[in-house]
Coordinates of C-alpha atoms in Angstrom, one line a residue:
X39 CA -49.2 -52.0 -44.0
X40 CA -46.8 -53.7 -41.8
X41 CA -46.3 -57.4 -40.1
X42 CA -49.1 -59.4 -40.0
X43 CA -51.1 -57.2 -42.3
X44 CA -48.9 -57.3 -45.1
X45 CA -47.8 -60.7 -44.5
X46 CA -52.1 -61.8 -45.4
X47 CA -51.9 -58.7 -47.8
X48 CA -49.6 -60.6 -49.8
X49 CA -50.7 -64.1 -49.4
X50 CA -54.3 -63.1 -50.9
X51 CA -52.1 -61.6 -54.0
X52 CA -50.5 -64.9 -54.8
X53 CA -53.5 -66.8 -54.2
X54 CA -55.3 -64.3 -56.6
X55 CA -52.5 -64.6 -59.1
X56 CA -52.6 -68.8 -58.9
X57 CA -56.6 -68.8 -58.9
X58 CA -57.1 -66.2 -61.7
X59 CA -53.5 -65.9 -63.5
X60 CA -53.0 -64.1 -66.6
X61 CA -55.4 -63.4 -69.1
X62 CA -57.3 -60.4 -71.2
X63 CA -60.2 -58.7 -71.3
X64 CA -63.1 -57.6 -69.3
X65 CA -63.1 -58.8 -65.2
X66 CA -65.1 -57.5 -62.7
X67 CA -63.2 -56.7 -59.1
X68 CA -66.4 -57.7 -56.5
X69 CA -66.9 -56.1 -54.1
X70 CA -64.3 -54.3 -55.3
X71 CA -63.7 -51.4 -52.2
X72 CA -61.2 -49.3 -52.7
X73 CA -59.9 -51.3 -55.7
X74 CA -56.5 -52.3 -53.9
X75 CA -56.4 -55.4 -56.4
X76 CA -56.8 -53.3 -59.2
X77 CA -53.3 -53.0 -60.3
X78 CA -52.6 -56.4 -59.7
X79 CA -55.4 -57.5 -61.9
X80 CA -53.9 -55.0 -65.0
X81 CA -50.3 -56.6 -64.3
X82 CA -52.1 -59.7 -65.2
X83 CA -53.1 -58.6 -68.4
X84 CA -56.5 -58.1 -67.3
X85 CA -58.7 -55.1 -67.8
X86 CA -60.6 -54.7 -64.5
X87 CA -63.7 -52.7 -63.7
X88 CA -65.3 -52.9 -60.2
X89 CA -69.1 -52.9 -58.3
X90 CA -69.2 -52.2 -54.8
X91 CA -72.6 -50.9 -52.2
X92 CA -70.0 -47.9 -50.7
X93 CA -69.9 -45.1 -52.5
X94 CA -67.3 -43.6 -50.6
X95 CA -65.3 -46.3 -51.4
X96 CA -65.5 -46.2 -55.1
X97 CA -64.3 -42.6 -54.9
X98 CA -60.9 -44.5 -54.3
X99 CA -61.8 -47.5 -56.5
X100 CA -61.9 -44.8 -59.7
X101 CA -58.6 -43.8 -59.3
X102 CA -57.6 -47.2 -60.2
X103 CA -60.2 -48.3 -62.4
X104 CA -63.6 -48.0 -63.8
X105 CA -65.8 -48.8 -61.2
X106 CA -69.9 -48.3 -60.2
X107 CA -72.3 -48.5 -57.6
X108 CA -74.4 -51.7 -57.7
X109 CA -75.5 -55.2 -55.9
X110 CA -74.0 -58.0 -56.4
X111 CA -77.2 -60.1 -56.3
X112 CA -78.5 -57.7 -59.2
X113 CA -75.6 -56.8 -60.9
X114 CA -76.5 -54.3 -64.3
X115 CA -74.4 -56.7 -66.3
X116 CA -75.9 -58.6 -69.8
X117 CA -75.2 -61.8 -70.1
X118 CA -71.4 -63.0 -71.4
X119 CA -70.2 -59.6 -71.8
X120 CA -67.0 -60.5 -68.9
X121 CA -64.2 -62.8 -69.4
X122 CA -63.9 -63.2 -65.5
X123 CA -64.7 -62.4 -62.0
X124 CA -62.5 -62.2 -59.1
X125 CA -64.1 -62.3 -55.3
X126 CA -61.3 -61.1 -53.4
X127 CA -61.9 -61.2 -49.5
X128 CA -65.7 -60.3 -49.9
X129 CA -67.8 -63.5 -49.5
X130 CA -68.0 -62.7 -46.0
X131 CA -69.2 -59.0 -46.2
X132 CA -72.5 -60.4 -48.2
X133 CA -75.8 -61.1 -47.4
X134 CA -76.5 -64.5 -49.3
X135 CA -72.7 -65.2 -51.3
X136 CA -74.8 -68.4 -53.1
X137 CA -77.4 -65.7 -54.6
X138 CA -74.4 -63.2 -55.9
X139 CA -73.0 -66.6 -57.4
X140 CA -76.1 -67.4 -59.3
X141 CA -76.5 -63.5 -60.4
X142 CA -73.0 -63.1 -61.9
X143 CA -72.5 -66.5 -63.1
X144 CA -74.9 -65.5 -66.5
X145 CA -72.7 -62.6 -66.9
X146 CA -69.4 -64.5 -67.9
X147 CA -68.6 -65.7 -71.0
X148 CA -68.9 -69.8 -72.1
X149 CA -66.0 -71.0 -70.1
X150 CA -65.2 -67.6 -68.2
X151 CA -63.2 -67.6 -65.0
X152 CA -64.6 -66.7 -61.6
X153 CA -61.6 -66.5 -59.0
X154 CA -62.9 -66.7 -55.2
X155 CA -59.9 -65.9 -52.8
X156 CA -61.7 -65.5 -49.4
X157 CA -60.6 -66.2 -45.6
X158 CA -61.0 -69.7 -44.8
X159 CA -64.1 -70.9 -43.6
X160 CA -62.8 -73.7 -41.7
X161 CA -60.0 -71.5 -39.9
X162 CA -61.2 -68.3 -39.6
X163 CA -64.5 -66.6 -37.9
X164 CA -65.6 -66.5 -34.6
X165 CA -65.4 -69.7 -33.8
X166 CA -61.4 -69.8 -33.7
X167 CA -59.5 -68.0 -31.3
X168 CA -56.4 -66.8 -33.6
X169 CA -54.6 -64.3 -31.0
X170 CA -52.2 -66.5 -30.9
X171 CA -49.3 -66.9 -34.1
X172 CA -48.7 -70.4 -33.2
X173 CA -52.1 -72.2 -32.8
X174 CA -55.8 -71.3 -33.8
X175 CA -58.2 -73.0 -31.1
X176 CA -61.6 -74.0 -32.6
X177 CA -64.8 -73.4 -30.6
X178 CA -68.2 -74.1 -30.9
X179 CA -70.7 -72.2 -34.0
X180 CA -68.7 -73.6 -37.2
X181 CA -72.3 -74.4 -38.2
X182 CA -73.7 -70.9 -37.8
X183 CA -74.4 -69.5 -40.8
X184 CA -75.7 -65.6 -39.7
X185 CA -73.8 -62.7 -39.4
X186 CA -72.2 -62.3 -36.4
X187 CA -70.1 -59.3 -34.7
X188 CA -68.3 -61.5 -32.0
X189 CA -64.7 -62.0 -32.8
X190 CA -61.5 -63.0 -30.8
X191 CA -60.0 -59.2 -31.7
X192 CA -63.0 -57.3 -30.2
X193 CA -61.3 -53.9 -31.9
X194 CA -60.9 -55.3 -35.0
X195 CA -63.4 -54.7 -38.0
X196 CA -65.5 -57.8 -37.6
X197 CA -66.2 -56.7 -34.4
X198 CA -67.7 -53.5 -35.8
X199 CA -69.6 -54.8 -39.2
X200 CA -70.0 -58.5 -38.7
X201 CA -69.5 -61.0 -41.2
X202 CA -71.6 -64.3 -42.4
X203 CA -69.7 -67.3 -42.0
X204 CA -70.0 -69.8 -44.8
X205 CA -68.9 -73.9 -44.2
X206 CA -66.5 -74.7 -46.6
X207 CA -69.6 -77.2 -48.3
X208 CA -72.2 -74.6 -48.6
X209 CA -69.1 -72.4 -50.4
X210 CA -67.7 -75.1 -53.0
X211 CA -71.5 -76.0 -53.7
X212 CA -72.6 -72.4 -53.8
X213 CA -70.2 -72.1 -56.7
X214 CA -71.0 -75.6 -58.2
X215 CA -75.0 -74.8 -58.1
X216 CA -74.4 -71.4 -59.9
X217 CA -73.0 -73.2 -62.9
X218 CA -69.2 -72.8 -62.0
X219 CA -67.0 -76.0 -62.7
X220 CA -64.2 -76.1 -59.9
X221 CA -61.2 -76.7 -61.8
X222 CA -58.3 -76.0 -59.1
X223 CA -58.5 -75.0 -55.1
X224 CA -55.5 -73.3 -53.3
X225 CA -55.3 -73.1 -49.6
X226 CA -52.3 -70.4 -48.0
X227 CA -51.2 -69.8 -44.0
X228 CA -49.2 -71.1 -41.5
X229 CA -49.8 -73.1 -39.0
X230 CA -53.0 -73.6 -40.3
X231 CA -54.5 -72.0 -43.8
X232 CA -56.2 -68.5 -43.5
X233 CA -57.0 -68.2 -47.1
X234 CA -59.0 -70.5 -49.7
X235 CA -59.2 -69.8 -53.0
X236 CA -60.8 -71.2 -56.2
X237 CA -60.4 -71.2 -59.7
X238 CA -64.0 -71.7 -61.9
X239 CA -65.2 -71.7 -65.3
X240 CA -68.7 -70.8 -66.6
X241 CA -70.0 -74.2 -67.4
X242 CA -72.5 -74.2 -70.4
X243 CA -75.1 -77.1 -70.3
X244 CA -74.9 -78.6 -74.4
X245 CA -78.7 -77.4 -75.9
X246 CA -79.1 -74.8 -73.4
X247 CA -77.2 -72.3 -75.4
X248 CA -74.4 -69.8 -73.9

């Protein structure tokens, strides 16, 4: 990776590492891909395993970490068997983020973290034109909520697989409505931010058992 690529590249690793942070035991990479966080999740102390759709994708993913083939709206996990989650860059690629949230939410332990680091949805999509470094113009469709394959980089990999914009409410109250308590939020990027990021914890209603 060079310029601009790395430049994000490492942006979404200290955005991780503030969102997440150190910690042990079990957490599950979403979405995981090739597992390219792997390695900084096991710097953290953490012990990462990852679910992705591709299986081509996993082949690389194993090299790094354990890692199966499975839907994050119906992940094979039982309940409180993880200590966290971390959604790097992924709420995007899925069909309904809010119904992933409410699926793997159970699946954490009482007071477990889930770590979302994802573009920004106020910033980024294909309502803002971000060819240029030095501004980002905002267009009409913030409020759109499909997946769409229009882009301002018509060669770049949105324009080829889409990706379903989110509004920054329906995110924070996705997360909030699958039992997550927001305890800290971390934007990143210059002149405007390109990345939000927030740290949960599995809240556990008092009666309702954990």
């Amino acid at each position: 990776m060079q310029g601009a690529a790395q430049a994000f590249t490492g942006r979404v690793s200290g955005a991780l590492v503030q969102v997440l942070g150190p910690g042990s035991g079990p957490v599950l990479d979403l979405a995981c891909g090739t597992g390219f966080y792997a390695p900084l999740l096991a710097r953290l102390g953490w012990a990462p395993l990852g679910v992705d759709l591709s299986r081509a994708q996993l082949r690389y993913a194993r090299a790094r970490m354990p890692a199966f083939v499975g839907d994050a709206a119906r992940p094979p996990l039982r309940p409180g068997t993880l200590a966290a989650v971390s959604a790097v860059m992924c709420h995007t690629d899925l069909d309904d983020y809010a119904a992933a949230l409410r699926a793997l939410a159970p699946a954490l332990r009482p007071g477990g973290v889930f770590a979302h680091v994802g573009v920004h949805p106020c910033y980024i999509g294909a309502f803002a034109d971000r060819s240029r470094p030095d501004q980002v113009l905002i267009g009409p469709g913030y409020w759109r909520r499909e997946r769409r394959f229009d882009a301002w980089t018509p060669h770049g990999v949105r324009a080829r697989v889409g990706a379903v914009h989110l509004p920054v409410g329906d995110l924070l109250n996705a997360l909030t409505a699958a039992g997550l308590g927001i305890e800290r939020v971390v934007e990143a990027g210059s002149p405007v931010p390109d990345i939000l990021a927030v740290r949960c914890r599995r809240l556990v209603t008092s009666g309702l058992g954990g």
